[in-house]
CSV table of C-alpha atoms and ligand atoms in Angstrom, one decimal:
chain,number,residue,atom,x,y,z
Q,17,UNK,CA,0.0,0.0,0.0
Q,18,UNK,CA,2.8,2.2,-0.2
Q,19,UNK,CA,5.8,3.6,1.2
Q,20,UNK,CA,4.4,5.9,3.9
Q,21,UNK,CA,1.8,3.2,5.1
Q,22,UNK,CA,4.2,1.0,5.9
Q,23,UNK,CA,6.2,3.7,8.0
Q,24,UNK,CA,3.2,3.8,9.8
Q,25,UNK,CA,2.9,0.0,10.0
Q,26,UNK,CA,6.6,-0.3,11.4
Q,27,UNK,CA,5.7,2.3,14.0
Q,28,UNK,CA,2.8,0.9,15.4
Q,29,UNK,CA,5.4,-2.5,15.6
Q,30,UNK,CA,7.9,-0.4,17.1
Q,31,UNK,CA,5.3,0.8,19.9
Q,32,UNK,CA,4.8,-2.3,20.6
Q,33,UNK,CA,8.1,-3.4,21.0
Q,34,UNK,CA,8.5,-0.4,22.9
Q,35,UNK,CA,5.6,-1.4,25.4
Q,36,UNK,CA,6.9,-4.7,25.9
Q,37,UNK,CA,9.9,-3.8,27.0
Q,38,UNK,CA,8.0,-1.0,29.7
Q,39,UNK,CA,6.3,-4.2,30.6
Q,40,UNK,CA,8.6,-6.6,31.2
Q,41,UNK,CA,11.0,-4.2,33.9
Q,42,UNK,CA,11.7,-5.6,37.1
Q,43,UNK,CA,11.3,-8.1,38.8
Q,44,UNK,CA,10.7,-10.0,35.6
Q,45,UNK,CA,14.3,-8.4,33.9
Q,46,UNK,CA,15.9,-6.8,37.1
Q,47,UNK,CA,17.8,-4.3,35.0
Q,48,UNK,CA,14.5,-2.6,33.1
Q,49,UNK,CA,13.3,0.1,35.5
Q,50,UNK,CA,10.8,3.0,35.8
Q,51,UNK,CA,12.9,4.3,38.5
Q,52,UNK,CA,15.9,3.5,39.6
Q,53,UNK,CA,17.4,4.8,42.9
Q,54,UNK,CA,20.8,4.8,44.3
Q,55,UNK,CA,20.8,4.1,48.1
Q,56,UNK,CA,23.9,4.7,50.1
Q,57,UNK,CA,24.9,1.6,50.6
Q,58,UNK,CA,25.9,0.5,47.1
Q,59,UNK,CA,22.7,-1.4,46.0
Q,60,UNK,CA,20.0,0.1,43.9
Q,61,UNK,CA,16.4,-0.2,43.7
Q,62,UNK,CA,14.9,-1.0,40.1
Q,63,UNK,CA,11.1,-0.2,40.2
Q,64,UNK,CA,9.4,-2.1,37.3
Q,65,UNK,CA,5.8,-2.4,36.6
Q,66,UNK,CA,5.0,-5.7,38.6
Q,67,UNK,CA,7.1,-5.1,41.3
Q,68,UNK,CA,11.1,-4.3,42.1
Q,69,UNK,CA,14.2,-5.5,42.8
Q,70,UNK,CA,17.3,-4.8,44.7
Q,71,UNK,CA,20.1,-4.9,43.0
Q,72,UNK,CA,23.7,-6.0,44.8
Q,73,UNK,CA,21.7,-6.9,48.1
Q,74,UNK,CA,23.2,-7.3,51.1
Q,75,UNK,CA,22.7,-10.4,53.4
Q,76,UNK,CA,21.1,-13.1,52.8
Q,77,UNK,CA,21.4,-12.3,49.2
Q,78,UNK,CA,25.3,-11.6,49.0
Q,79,UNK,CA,25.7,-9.0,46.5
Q,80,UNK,CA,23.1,-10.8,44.0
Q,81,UNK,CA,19.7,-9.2,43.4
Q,82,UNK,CA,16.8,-10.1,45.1
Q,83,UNK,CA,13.5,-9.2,43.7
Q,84,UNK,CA,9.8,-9.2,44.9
Q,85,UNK,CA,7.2,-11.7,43.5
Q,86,UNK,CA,5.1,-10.1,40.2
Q,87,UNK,CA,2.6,-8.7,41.5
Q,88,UNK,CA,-0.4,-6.0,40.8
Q,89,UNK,CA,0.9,-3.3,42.9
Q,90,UNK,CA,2.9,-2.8,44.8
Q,91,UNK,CA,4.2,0.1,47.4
Q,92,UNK,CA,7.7,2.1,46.1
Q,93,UNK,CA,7.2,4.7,48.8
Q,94,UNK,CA,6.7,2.2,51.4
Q,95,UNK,CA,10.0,0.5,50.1
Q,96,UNK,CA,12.1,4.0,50.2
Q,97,UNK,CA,10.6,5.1,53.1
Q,98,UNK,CA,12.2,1.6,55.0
Q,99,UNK,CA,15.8,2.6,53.7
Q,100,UNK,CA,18.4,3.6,56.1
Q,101,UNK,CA,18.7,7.6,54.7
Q,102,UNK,CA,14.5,8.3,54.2
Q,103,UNK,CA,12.4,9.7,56.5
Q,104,UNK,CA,8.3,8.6,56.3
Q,105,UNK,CA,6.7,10.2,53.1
Q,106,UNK,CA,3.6,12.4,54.2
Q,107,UNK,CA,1.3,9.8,54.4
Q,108,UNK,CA,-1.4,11.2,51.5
Q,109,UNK,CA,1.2,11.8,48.7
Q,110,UNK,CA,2.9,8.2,49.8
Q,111,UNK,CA,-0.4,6.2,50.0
Q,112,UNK,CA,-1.3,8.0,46.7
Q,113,UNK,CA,1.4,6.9,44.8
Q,114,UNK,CA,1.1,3.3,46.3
Q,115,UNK,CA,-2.5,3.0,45.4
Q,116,UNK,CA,-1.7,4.2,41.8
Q,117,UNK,CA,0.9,1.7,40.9
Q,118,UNK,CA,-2.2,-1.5,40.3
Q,119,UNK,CA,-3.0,0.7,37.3
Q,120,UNK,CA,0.8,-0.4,36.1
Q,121,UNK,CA,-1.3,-3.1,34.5
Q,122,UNK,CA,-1.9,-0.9,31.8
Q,123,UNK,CA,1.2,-1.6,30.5
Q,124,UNK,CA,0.7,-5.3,28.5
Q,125,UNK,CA,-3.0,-4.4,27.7
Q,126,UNK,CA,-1.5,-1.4,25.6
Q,127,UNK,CA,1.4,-3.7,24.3
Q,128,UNK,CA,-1.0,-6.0,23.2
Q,129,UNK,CA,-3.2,-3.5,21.6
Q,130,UNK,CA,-0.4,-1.8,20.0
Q,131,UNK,CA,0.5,-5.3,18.3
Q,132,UNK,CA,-3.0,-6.0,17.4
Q,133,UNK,CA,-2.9,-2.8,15.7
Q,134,UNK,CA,0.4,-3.6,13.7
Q,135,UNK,CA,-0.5,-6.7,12.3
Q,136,UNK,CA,-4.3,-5.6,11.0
Q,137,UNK,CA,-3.0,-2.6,10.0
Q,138,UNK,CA,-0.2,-4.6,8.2
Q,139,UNK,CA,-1.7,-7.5,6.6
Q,140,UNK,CA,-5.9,-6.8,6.0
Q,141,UNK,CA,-6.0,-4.4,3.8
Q,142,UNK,CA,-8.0,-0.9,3.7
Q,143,UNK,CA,-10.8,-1.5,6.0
Q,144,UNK,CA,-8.5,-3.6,8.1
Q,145,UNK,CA,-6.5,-0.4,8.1
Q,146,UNK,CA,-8.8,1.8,9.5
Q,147,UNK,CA,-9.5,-0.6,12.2
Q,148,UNK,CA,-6.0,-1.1,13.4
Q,149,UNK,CA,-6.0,2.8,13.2
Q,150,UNK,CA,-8.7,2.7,16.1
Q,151,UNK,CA,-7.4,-0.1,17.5
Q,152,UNK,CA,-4.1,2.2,17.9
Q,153,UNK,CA,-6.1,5.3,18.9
Q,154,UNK,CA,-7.2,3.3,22.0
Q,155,UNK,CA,-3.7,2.1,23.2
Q,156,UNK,CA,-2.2,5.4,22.5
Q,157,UNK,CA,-5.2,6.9,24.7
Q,158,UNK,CA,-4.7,4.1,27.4
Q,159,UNK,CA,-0.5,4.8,26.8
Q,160,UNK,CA,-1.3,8.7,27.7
Q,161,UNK,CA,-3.1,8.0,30.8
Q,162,UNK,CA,-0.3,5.4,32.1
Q,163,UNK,CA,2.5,8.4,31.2
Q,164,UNK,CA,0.3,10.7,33.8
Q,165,UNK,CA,0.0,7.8,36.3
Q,166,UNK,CA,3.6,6.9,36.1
Q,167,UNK,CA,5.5,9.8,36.2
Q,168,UNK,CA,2.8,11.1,39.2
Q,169,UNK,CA,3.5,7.8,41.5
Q,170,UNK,CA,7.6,7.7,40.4
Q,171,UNK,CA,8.0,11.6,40.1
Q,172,UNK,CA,6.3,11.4,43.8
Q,173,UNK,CA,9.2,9.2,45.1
Q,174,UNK,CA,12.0,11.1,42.8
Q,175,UNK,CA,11.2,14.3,44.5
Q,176,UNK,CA,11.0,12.5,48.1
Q,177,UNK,CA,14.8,10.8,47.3
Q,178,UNK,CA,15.9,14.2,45.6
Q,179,UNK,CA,14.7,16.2,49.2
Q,180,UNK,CA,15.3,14.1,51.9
Q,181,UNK,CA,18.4,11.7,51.1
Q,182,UNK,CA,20.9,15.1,51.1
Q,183,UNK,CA,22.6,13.9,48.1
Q,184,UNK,CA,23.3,10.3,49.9
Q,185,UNK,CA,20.7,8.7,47.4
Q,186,UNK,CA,20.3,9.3,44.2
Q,187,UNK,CA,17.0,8.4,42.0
Q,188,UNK,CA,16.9,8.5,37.8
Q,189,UNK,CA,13.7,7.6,35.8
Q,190,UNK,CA,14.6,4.5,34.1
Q,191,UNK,CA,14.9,3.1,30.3
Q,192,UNK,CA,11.3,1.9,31.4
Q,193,UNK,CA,9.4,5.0,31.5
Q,194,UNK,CA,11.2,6.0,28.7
Q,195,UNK,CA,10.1,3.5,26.3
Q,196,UNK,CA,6.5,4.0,27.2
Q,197,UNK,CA,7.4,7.9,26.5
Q,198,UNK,CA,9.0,6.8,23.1
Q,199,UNK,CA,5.5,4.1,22.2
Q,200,UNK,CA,3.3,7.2,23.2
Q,201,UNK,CA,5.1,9.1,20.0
Q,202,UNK,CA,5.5,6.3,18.2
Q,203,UNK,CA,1.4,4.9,18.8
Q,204,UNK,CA,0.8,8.7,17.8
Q,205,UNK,CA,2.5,9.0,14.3
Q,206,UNK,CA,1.9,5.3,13.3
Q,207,UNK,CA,-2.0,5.9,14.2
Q,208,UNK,CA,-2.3,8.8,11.7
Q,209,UNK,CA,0.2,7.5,8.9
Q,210,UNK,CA,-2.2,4.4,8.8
Q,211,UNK,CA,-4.9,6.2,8.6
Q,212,UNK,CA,-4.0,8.6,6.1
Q,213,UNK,CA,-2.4,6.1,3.7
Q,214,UNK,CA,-5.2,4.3,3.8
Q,215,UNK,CA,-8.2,6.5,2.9
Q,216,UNK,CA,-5.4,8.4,0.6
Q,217,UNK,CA,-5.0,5.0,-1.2
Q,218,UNK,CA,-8.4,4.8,-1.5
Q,219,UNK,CA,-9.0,8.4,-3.3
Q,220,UNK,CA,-6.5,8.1,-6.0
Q,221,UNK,CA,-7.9,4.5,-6.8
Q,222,UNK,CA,-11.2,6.0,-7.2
Q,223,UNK,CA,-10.2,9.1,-9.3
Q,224,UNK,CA,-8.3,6.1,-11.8
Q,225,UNK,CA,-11.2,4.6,-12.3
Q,226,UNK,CA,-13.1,8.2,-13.0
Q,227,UNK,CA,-10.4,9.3,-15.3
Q,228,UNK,CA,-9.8,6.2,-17.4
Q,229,UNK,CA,-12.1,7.0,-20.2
Q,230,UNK,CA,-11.0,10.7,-20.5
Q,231,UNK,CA,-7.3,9.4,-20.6
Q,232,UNK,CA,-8.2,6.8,-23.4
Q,233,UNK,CA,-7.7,9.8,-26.2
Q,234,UNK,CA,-4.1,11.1,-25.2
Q,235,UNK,CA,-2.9,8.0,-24.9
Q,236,UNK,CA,-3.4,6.8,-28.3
Q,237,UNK,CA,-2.3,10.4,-29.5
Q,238,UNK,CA,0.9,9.8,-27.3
Q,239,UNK,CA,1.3,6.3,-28.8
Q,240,UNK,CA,1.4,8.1,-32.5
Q,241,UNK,CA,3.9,10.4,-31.3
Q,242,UNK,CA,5.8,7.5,-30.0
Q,243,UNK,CA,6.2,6.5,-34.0
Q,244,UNK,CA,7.6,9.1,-35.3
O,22,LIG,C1,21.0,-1.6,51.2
O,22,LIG,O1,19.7,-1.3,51.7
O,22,LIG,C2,18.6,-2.0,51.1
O,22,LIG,C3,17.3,-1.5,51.7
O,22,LIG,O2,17.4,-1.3,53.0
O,22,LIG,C4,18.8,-3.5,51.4
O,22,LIG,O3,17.8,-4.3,50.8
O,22,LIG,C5,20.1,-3.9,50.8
O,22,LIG,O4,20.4,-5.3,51.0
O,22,LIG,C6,21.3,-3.1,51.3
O,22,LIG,N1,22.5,-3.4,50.6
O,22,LIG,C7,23.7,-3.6,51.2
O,22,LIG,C8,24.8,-3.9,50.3
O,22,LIG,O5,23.8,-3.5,52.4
């Protein structure tokens, strides 16, 4: 169907690519977070969508990482606030962004959306097209609403680390948060380039079928010209 459609096709893959690697972060691979905070004492905590790890923990664990079950929420400023250099979030803000973190399950139902979207929109045609461009809409509107959520529950912990640690812990949003940033644009651009190929592909086949009879005249003339 084109060169542009399939940039859009490849973009709504690349979302989802992008949204399975948001949802596989820690604990499932300890090294993918949302956040990621530096304690003082030489470990680091990976917060993932299904839960978190510690990475180098101490005893029992001997410098390997230990990481919590996968689980549907979980509570990062619950965690923080238990390290040795935090002091107790205020309890609203804290229980806030605890609360928030079961709507991390977001995360595969928009990778899985994304895909769907990617392989109508790749293999069935126009109509299919314009369904995978829906399809998209809704996982990029369900991708926006996780980007609030998630940067609200980690942004809430970031500033608690940032003000209360003096400098002895350190947080960074992760490669995690990123990629869902990255599927959001991505979800965006593929959704319309699908769309638009599509009904574009449509409109020039339809004015080739309107013009073929006018055409028939210059093309014979052009054929003559071609004799000479
Ligand atoms: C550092 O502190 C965390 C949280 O209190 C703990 O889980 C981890 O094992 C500690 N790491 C070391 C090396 O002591």
């Amino acid at each position: 169907m084109g060169f542009f459609h399939f940039i859009g096709v490849f973009l709504l893959f690349a979302a989802s690519i992008l949204l399975l690697i948001t949802t596989i972060s820690a604990p499932v691979v300890n090294d993918i977070a949302l956040l990621r905070v530096h304690l003082n004492n030489g470990s680091t905590l990976n917060f993932g969508t299904f839960g978190y790890c510690v990475l180098n923990a101490a005893q029992p664990n001997d410098g390997n990482d230990w990481c919590s079950k996968v689980h549907i929420g979980y509570k990062p400023a619950n965690i923080i606030a238990s390290t040795a250099a935090s002091q107790d979030f205020d309890e609203i803000t804290g229980g806030t962004s605890d609360a928030l973190t079961s709507t991390m399950v977001l995360h595969p139902i928009e990778c899985g959306l994304a895909f769907i979207a990617f392989v109508i929109s790749a293999f069935a045609g126009m109509f299919g097209s314009l369904f995978g461009a829906l399809i998209a809409l809704v996982a990029w509107i369900l991708t926006l609403i996780s980007l609030a959520i998630d940067f609200t529950v980690f942004g809430i912990v970031h500033h608690h680390v940032s003000d209360y640690s003096a400098g002895r812990e350190r947080a960074t949003f992760g490669d995690g948060i990123w990629c869902l940033a990255a599927a959001f644009v991505a979800l965006f651009f593929g959704m319309f380039i699908v769309f638009f190929t599509c009904c574009a592909a449509r409109r020039e086949k339809r004015r080739g079928v309107a013009s073929k009879q006018e055409v028939q005249p210059v093309q014979t003339r052009r054929k003559r010209f071609g004799m000479f």
